Structures are given as structure tokens and as C-alpha cells.
mmCIF file of C-alpha atoms in Angstrom:
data_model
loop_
_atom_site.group_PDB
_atom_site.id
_atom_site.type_symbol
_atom_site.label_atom_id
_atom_site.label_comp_id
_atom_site.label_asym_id
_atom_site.label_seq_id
_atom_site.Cartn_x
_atom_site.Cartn_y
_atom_site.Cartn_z
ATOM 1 C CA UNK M 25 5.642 4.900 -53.814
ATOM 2 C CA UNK M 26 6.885 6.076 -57.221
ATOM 3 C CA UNK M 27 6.666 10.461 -56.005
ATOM 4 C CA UNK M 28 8.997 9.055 -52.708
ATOM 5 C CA UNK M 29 11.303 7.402 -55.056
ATOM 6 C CA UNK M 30 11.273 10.375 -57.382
ATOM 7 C CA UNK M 31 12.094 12.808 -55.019
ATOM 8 C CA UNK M 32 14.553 10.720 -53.362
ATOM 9 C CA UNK M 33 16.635 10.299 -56.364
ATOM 10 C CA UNK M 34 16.479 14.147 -57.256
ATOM 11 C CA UNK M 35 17.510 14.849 -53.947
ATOM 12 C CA UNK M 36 20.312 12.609 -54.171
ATOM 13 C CA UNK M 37 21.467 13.886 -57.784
ATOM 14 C CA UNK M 38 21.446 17.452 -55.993
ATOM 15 C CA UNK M 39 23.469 15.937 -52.934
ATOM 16 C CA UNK M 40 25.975 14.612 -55.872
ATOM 17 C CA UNK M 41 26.252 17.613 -57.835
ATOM 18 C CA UNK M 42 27.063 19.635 -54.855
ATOM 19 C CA UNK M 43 29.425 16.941 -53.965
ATOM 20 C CA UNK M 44 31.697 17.561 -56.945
ATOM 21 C CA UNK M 45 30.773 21.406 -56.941
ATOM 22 C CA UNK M 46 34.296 23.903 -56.763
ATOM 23 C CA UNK M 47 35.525 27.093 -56.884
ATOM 24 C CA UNK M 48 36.620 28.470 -59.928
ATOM 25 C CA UNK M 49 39.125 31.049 -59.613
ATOM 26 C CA UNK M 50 39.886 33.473 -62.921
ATOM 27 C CA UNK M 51 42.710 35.648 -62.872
ATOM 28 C CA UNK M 52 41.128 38.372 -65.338
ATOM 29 C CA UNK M 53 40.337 42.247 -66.418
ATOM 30 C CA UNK M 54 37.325 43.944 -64.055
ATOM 31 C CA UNK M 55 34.122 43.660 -65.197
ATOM 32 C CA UNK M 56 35.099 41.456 -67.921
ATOM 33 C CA UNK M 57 32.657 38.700 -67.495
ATOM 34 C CA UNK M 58 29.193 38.337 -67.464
ATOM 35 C CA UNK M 59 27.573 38.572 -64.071
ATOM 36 C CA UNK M 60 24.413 37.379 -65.320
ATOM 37 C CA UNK M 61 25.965 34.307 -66.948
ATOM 38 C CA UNK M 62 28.148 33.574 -63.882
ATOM 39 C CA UNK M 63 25.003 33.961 -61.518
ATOM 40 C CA UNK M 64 23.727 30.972 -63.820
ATOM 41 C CA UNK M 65 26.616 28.811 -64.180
ATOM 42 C CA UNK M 66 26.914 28.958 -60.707
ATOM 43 C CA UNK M 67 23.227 27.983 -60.045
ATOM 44 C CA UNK M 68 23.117 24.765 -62.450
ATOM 45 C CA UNK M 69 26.815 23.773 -61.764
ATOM 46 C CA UNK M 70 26.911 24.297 -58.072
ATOM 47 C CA UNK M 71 30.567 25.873 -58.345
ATOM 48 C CA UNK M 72 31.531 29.411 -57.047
ATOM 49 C CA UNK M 73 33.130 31.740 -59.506
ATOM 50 C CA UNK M 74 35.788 34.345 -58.060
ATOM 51 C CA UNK M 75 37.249 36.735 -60.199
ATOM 52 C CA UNK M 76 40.550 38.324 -59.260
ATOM 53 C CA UNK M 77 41.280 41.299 -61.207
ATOM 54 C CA UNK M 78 44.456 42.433 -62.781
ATOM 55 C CA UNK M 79 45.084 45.657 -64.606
ATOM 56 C CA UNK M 80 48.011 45.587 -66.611
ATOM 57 C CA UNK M 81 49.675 42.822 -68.872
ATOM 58 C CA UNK M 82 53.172 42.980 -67.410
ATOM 59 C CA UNK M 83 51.435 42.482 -63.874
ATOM 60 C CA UNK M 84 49.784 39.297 -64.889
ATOM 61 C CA UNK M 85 52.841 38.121 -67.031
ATOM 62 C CA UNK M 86 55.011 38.483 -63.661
ATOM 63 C CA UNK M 87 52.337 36.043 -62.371
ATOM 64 C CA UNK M 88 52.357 33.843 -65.071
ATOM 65 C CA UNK M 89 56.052 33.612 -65.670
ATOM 66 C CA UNK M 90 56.855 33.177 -61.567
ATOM 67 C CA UNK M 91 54.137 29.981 -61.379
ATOM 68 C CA UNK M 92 51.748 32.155 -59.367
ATOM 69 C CA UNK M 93 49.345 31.355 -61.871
ATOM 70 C CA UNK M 94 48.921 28.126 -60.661
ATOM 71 C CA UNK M 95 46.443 29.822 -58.209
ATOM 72 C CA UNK M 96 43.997 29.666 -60.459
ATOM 73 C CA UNK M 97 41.932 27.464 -62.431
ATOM 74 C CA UNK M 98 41.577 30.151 -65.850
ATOM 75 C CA UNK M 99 43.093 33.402 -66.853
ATOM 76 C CA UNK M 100 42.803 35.946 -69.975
ATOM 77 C CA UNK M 101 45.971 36.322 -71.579
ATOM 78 C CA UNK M 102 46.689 37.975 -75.174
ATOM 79 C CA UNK M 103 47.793 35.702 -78.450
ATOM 80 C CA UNK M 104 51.313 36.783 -78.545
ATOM 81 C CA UNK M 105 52.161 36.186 -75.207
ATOM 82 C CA UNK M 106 50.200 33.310 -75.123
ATOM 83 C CA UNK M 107 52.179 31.724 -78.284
ATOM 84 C CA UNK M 108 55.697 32.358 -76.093
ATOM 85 C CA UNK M 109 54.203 31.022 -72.840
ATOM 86 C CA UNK M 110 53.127 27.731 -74.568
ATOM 87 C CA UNK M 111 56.063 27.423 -76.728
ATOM 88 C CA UNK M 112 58.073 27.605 -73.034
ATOM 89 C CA UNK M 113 56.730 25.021 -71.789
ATOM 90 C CA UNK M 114 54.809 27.276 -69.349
ATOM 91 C CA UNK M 115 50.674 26.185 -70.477
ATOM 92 C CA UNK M 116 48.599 23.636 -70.761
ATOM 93 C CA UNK M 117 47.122 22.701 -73.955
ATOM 94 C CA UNK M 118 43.463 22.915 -73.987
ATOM 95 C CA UNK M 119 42.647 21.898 -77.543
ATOM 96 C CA UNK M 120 39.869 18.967 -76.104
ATOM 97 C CA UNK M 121 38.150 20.590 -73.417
ATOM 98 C CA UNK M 122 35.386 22.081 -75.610
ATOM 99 C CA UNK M 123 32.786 20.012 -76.634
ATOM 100 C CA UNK M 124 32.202 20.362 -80.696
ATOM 101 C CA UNK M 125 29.371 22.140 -80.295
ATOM 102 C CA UNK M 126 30.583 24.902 -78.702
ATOM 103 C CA UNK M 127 34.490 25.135 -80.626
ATOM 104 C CA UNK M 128 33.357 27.897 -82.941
ATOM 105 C CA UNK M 129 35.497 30.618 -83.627
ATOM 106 C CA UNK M 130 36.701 32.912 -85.940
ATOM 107 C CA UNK M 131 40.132 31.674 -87.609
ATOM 108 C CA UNK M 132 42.281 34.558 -86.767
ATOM 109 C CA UNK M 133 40.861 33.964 -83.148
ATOM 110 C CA UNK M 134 41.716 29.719 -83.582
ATOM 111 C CA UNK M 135 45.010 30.456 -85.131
ATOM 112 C CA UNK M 136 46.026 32.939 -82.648
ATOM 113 C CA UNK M 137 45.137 31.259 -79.683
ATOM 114 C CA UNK M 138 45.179 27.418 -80.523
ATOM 115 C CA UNK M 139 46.223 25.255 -78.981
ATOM 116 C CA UNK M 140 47.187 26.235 -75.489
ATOM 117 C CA UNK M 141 43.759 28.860 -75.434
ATOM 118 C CA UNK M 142 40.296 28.848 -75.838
ATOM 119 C CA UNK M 143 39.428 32.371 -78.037
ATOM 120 C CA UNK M 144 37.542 34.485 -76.359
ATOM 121 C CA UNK M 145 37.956 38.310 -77.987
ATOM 122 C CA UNK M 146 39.345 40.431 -80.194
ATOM 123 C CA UNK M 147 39.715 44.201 -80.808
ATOM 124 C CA UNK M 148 41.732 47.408 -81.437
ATOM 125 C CA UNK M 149 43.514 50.716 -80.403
ATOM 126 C CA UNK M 150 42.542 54.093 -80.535
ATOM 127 C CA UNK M 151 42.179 57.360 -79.109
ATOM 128 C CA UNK M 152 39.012 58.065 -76.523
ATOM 129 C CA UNK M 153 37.981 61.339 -76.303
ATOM 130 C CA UNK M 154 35.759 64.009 -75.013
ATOM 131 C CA UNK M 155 34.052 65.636 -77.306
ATOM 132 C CA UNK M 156 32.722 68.370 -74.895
ATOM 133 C CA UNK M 157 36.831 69.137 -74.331
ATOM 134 C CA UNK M 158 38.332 68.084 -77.411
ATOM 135 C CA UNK M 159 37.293 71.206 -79.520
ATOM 136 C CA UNK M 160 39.779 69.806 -82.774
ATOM 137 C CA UNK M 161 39.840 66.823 -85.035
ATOM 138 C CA UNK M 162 41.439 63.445 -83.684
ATOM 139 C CA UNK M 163 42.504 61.896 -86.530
ATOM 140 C CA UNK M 164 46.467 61.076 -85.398
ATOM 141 C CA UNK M 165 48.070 59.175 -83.288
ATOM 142 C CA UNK M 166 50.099 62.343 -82.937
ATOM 143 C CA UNK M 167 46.816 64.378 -81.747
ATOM 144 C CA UNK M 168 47.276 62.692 -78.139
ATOM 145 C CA UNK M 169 50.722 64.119 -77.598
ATOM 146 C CA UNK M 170 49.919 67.138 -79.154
ATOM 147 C CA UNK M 171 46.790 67.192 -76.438
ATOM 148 C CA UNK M 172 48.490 66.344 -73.748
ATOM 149 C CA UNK M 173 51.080 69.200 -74.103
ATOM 150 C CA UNK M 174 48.689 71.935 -74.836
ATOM 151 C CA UNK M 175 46.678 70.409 -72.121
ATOM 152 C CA UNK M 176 48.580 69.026 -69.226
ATOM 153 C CA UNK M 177 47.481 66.599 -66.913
ATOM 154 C CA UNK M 178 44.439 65.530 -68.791
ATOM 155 C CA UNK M 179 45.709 62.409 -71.020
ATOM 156 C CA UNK M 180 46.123 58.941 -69.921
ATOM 157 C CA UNK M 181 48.023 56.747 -71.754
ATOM 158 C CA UNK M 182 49.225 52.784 -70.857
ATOM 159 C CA UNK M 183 51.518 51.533 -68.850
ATOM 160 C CA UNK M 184 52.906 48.784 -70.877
ATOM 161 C CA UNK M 185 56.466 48.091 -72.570
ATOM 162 C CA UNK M 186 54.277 46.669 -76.138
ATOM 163 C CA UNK M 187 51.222 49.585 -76.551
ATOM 164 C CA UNK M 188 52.981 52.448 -74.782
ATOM 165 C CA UNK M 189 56.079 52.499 -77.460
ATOM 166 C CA UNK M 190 53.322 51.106 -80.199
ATOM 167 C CA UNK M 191 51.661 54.466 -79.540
ATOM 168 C CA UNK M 192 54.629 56.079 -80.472
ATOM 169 C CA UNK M 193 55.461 54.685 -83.060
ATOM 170 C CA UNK M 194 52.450 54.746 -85.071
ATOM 171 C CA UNK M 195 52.356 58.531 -84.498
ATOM 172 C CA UNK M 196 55.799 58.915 -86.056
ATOM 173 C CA UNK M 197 54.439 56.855 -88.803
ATOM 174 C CA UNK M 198 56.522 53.892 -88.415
ATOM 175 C CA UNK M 199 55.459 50.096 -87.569
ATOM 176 C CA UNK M 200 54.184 49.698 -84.393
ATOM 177 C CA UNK M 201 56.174 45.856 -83.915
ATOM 178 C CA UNK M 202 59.430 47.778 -85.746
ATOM 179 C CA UNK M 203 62.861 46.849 -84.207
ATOM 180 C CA UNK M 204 64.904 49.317 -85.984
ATOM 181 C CA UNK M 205 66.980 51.301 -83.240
ATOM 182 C CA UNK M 206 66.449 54.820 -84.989
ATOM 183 C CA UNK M 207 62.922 54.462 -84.935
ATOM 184 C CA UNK M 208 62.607 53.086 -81.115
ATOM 185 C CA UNK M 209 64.900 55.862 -80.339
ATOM 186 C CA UNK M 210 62.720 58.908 -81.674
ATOM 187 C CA UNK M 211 59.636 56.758 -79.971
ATOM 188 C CA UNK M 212 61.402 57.152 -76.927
ATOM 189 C CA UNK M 213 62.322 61.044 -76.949
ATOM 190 C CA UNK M 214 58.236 61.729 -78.099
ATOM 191 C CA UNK M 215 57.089 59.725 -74.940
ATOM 192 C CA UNK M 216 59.518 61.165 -72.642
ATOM 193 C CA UNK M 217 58.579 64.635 -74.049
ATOM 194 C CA UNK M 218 55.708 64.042 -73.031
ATOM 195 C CA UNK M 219 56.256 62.159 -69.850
ATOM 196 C CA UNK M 220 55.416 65.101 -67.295
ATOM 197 C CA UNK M 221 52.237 66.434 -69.100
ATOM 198 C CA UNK M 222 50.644 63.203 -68.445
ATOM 199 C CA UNK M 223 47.708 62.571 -66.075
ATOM 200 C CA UNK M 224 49.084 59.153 -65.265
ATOM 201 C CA UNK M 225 50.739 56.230 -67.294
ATOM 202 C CA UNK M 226 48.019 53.581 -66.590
ATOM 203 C CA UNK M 227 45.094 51.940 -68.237
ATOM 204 C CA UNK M 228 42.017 54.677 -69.071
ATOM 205 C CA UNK M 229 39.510 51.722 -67.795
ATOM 206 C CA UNK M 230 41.647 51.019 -64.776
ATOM 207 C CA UNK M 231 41.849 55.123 -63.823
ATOM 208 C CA UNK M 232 37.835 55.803 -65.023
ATOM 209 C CA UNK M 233 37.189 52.542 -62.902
ATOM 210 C CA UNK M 234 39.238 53.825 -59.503
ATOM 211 C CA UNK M 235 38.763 57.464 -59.836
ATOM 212 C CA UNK M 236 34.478 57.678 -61.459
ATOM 213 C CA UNK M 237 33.177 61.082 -61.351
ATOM 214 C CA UNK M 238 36.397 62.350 -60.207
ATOM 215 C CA UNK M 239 37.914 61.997 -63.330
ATOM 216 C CA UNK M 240 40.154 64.358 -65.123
ATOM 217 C CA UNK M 241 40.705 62.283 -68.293
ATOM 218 C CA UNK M 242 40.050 64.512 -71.301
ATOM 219 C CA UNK M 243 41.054 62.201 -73.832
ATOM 220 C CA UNK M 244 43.566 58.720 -73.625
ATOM 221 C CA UNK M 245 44.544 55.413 -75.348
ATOM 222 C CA UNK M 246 41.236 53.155 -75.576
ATOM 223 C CA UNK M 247 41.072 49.406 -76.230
ATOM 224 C CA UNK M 248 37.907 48.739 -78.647
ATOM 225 C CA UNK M 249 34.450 48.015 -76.039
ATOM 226 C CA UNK M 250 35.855 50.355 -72.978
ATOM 227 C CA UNK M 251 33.744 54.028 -74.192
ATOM 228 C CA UNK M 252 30.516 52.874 -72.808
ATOM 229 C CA UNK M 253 31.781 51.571 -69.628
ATOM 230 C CA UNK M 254 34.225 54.808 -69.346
ATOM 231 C CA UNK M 255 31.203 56.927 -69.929
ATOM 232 C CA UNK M 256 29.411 55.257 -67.441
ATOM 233 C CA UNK M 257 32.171 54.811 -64.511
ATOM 234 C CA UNK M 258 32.973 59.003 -64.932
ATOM 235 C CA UNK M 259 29.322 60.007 -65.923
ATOM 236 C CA UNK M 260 30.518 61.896 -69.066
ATOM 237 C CA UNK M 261 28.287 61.101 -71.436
ATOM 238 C CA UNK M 262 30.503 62.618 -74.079
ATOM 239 C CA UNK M 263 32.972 60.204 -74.660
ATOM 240 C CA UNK M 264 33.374 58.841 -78.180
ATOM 241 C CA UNK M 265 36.140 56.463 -79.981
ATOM 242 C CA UNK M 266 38.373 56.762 -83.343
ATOM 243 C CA UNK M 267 40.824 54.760 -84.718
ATOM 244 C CA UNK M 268 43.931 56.626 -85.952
ATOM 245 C CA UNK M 269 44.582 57.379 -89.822
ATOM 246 C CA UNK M 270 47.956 55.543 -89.358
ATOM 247 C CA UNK M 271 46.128 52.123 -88.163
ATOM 248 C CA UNK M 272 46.219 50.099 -84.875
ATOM 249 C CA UNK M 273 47.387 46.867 -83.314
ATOM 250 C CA UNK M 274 44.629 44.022 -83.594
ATOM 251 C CA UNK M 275 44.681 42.314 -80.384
ATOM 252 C CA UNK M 276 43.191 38.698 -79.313
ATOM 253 C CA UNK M 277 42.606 37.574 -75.651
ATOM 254 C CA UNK M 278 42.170 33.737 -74.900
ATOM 255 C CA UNK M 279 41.742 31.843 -71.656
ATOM 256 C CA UNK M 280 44.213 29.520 -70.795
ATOM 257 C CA UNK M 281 45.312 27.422 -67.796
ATOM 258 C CA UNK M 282 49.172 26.431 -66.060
ATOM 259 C CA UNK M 283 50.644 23.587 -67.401
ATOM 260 C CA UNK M 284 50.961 22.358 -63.520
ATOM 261 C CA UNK M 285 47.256 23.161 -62.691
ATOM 262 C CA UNK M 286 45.293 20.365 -63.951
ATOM 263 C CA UNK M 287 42.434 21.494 -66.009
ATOM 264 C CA UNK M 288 39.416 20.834 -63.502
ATOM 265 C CA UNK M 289 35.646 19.794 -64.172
ATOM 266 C CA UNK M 290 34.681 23.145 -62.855
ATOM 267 C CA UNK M 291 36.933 24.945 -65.236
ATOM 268 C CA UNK M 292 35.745 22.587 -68.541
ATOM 269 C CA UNK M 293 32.100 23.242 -67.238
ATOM 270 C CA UNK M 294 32.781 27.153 -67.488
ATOM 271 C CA UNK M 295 34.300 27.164 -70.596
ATOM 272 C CA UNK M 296 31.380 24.783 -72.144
ATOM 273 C CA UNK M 297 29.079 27.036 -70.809
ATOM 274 C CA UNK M 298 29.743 30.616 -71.880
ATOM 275 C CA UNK M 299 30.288 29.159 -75.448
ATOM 276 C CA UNK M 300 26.873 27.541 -75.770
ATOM 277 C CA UNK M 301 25.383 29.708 -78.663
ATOM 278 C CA UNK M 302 23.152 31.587 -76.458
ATOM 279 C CA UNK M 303 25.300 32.516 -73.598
ATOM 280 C CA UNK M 304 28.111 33.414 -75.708
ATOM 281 C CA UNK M 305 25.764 36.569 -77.530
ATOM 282 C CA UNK M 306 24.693 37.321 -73.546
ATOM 283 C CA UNK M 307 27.939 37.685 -72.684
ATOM 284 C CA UNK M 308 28.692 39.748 -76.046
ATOM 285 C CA UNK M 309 26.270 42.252 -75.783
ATOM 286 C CA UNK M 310 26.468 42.273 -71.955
ATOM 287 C CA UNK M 311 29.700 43.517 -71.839
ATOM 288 C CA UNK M 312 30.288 44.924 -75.243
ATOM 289 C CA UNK M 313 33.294 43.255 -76.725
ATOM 290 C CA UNK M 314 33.644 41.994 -80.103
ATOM 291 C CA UNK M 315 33.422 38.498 -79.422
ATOM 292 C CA UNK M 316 35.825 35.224 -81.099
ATOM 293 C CA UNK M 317 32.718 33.351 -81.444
ATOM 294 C CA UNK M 318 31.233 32.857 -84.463
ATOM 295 C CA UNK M 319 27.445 31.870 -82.982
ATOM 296 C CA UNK M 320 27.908 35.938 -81.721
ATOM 297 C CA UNK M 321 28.427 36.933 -85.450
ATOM 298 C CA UNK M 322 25.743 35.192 -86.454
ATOM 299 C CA UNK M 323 23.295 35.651 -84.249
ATOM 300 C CA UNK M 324 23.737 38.646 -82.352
ATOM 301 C CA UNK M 325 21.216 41.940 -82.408
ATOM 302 C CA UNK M 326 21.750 44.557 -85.350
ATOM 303 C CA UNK M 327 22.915 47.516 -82.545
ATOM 304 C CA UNK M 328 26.396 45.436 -81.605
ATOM 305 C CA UNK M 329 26.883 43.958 -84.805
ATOM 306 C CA UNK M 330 27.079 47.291 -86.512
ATOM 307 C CA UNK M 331 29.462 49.244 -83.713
ATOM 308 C CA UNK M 332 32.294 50.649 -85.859
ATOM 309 C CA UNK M 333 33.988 50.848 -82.448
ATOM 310 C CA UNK M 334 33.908 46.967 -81.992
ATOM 311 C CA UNK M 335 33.784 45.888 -85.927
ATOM 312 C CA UNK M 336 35.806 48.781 -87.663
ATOM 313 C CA UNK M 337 35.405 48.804 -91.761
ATOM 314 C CA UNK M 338 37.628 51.384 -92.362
ATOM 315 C CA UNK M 339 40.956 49.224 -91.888
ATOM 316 C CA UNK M 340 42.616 47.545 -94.734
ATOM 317 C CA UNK M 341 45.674 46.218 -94.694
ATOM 318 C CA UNK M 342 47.789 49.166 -94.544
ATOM 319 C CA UNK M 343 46.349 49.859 -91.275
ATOM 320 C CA UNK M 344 45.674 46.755 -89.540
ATOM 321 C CA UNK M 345 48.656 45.267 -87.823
ATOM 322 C CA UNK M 346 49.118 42.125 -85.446
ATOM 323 C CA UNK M 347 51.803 41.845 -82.636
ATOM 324 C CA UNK M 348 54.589 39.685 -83.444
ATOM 325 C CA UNK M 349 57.464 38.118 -81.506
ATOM 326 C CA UNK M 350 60.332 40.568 -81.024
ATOM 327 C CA UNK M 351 64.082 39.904 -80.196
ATOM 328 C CA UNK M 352 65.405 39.838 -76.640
ATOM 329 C CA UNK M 353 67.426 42.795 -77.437
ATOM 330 C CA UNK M 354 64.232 44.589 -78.855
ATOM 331 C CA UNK M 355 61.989 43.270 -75.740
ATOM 332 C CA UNK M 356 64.335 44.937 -73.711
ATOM 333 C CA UNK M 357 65.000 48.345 -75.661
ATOM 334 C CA UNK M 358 60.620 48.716 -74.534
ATOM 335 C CA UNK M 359 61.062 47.631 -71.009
ATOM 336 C CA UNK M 360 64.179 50.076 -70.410
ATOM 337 C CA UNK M 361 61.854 52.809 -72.021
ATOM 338 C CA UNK M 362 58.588 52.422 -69.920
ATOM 339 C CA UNK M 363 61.124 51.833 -66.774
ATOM 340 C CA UNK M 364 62.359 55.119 -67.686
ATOM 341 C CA UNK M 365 59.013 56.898 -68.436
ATOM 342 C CA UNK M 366 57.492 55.115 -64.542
ATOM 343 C CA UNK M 367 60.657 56.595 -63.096
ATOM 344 C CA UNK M 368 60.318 60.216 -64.617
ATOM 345 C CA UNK M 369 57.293 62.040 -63.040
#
């Protein structure tokens, strides 16, 4: 009697489970995400993970701002924009969903993100490059423009209003998050200089990712974690990372949720679960991003915690700057530049 009653009662627990069991939709960068960890979230959970990809910032910000967002359950968004979404009135706060266990993250990450994001990375900006084609030094952010017109049609550089006139910037040696009209303006005549030597204005993931061994990228604007994947989508081998002797932009990326889609059991399960100790280093080391988790500093193998791509100890505080909230006026001055640059081919 007591195996019948046993297996009854699992087999209703299992009917249950599957009962309450959803589908979790992410709005979020390609390959991004675990597929090992989803495979078992969606195994002990019963919900279905989809992932739909986007691969610019301004795309998913058009999304976020027009209340498209509230398609889905969780998306990836960076700190800074995060901070003006929430502050609009446009995100929910999500400072409870985590149970204590599994809230622990770097302060930079918790102060950057909190409280309308859970942390979940953090990284920088530098120059990728071929070393099989790139016969000189890279030490500059002026080295990429210098490439790209001694070399046209072999650079890639973003297509975003922030890092594209960032870039620019920094190779002029000025601040990156500067709103002085002078400087913006000789940003501006470098990129368009520049403009028509270009390969493409576009992410280097997003064009290694579409275009593999077809690639013509020679050298282009990395975020920290992308060489091994680039190396792998193209098959060059040869790729390598530096960070500029003027400094980068330190970036953080949280997941967050619309302040008109209720936070749901699936989503609160998910976020639980790839910030349990263990899963958090899987999905670390698994897809090779420096992780906002502190279990992942602490615990994680010897060969990721000492990549100088994803942990850099060269920076200091001359070279290490965060984005910041710029003016309208300034906001626009950047979009009327990369409109510009898209237009001029």
C-alpha cells in the first residue's frame, strides 16, 4: 500500500509542477546564456526558456522605451540606462526577488544596478585584433582609425550613439562621457573621416556571428569576453584583445523586468537559479564573462580568474571610466552624429 501511495503522490507533485510550469521569454545578446544551465532549469522547473536576441543597445532601448518590452518576462540592459529607465517610471523594482542566499554581488555591480536590476556582468572596451594581419603595435585608440585608413574595409566598429563617439574621443585623448562641444565636434570629423573605410558600423560579435568564416574583420572595437567566441565563429585562431593606453568605459549589464509585466514565478525561479553558487561559476566559465557575482570570484577555476581580458590589472584610475548621465542637448549632439555616420556609406 505505502509504494502505491508513494508513487501516487510523486506523480501528482509532477502533475502540479507542470501545472504552474511557463515560458520564460528573455529579450537578450546571442549566446549570452548558458545552454547547459537553461537545459537544467528547464528540466527541474518545468518552464520553457526562449531567448530572443537583440544586437544593439539603441534597438532594445526603442523596445524598452515604446512598452514592447512588456513581451517579455526578463531582459539585459546596461547600468546607465537602466538608472534613467527606473528613475522614469519605466521598471519594476526587483530588490526582493532573490532569495539571500543567492544576492551576492560585487558593490559596483549592486550600486549600479540596484534596485530596479539584478547584476549580472561587468566588463570593458578595447581593440580586437589579428595578429596574423596586424603587423604593428595596438596600443591607441587612435591605431583603429589609423588601420582602417591604411586598410580599408577591414575594421568594424559599433553602431551606437554612447561607444561609437566614446571611441573617438578617447583616441583624441579626451573623456569619453565629455560634453564639451569642441571636443564632440573633432570626435565627429575623426569618425566621419573615417566613415567610408569602414567594413561596417555594427557590433564585431554580431558581424563574426552572421558572416563566420567569411569574415573580413582584421581588427574592431571588442567588449571584454567576445575574442574566444570571435575566434571561434570566423575560425581565426589569431585573434587577441588590448585595452587602449588612454583607458576604457567600464560597463555593467543587469536583468530587469517592465514595470507593467508582473514579475512571474517562472522569472523569480530563473533568476534564483543561475545565482545559486554553483550555477553562477557554470555560467561564468561557460560563456566567459566576468561575472557580478561574488560566489564566481571566489570560487571559480585559476584559467578565468586570471584572464587579463576579463579582469584587467593594468587600469587605475586614470584609465578606468564609468558612463554617466548626459544632457538632452549632449544625448542628442551623439545621436545626430551616428545618424550621420549610418547615412554616409
Amino acid at each position: 500500500m505505502h509504494p502505491v501511495i508513494s508513487l501516487t503522490s510523486i506523480a501528482l507533485l509532477s502533475f502540479s509542477a507542470h501545472c504552474f510550469a511557463d515560458e520564460l521569454k528573455i529579450f537578450t545578446w546571442e549566446d549570452y546564456i548558458s545552454e547547459t544551465l537553461i537545459e537544467e532549469f528547464e528540466n527541474e522547473f518545468g518552464h520553457t526558456v526562449s531567448q530572443i536576441y537583440f544586437e544593439n543597445e539603441m534597438l532594445r532601448d526603442v523596445v524598452v522605451y515604446s512598452g514592447k518590452a512588456m513581451a517579455y518576462d526578463l531582459f539585459i540592459i546596461d547600468g546607465q540606462t537602466l538608472t534613467e529607465l527606473g528613475e522614469s517610471g519605466l521598471l519594476a523594482k526587483l530588490q526582493s526577488v532573490l532569495e539571500q542566499k543567492n544576492a551576492h554581488f560585487t558593490d559596483s555591480s549592486n550600486q549600479t544596478c540596484s534596485p530596479y536590476g539584478i547584476p549580472y556582468s561587468h566588463g570593458t572596451m578595447g581593440i580586437g585584433y589579428r595578429t596574423s594581419k596586424v603587423d604593428s603595435e595596438v596600443n591607441s585608440w587612435m591605431d583603429i582609425f589609423t588601420y582602417a585608413m591604411e586598410n580599408p574595409q577591414t575594421v568594424v566598429l559599433p553602431n551606437d550613439d554612447l561607444d561609437t563617439t566614446a571611441i573617438a574621443l578617447l583616441a583624441l585623448g579626451f573623456d569619453p562621457m565629455t560634453e564639451n562641444k569642441d571636443e564632440l565636434e573633432q570626435a565627429y570629423k575623426l569618425l566621419l573621416e573615417v566613415r567610408k573605410e569602414l567594413l561596417v558600423l555594427r557590433t564585431s560579435i554580431g558581424y563574426a556571428l552572421d558572416k563566420k568564416t567569411n569574415s573580413k574583420m582584421e581588427m574592431a572595437v571588442f567588449y571584454s569576453g567576445e575574442t574566444e567566441q570571435i575566434a571561434s565563429e570566423t575560425s581565426q585562431d589569431d585573434w587577441t584583445y588590448t585595452i587602449p593606453s588612454e583607458g576604457t568605459l567600464v560597463w555593467h549589464e543587469c536583468l530587469s523586468t517592465h514595470i507593467e509585466k508582473p514579475i512571474s514565478q517562472a522569472s523569480i525561479d530563473f533568476l534564483n537559479f543561475i545565482n545559486e553558487p554553483n550555477n553562477a561559476i557554470i555560467n561564468a566559465e561557460e560563456m566567459w564573462f566576468a561575472s557580478s557575482n561574488k560566489y564566481v570570484l571566489d570560487s571559480a577555476s585559476e584559467d578565468y580568474l586570471d584572464d587579463e581580458e576579463l579582469f584587467p590589472k593594468t587600469l587605475n584610475s586614470d584609465t578606468w571610466f564609468s558612463y554617466k548621465k548626459l544632457s538632452i542637448e549632449a544625448e542628442q549632439y551623439r545621436s545626430r552624429i551616428l545618424t550621420v555616420l549610418r547615412n554616409n556609406k
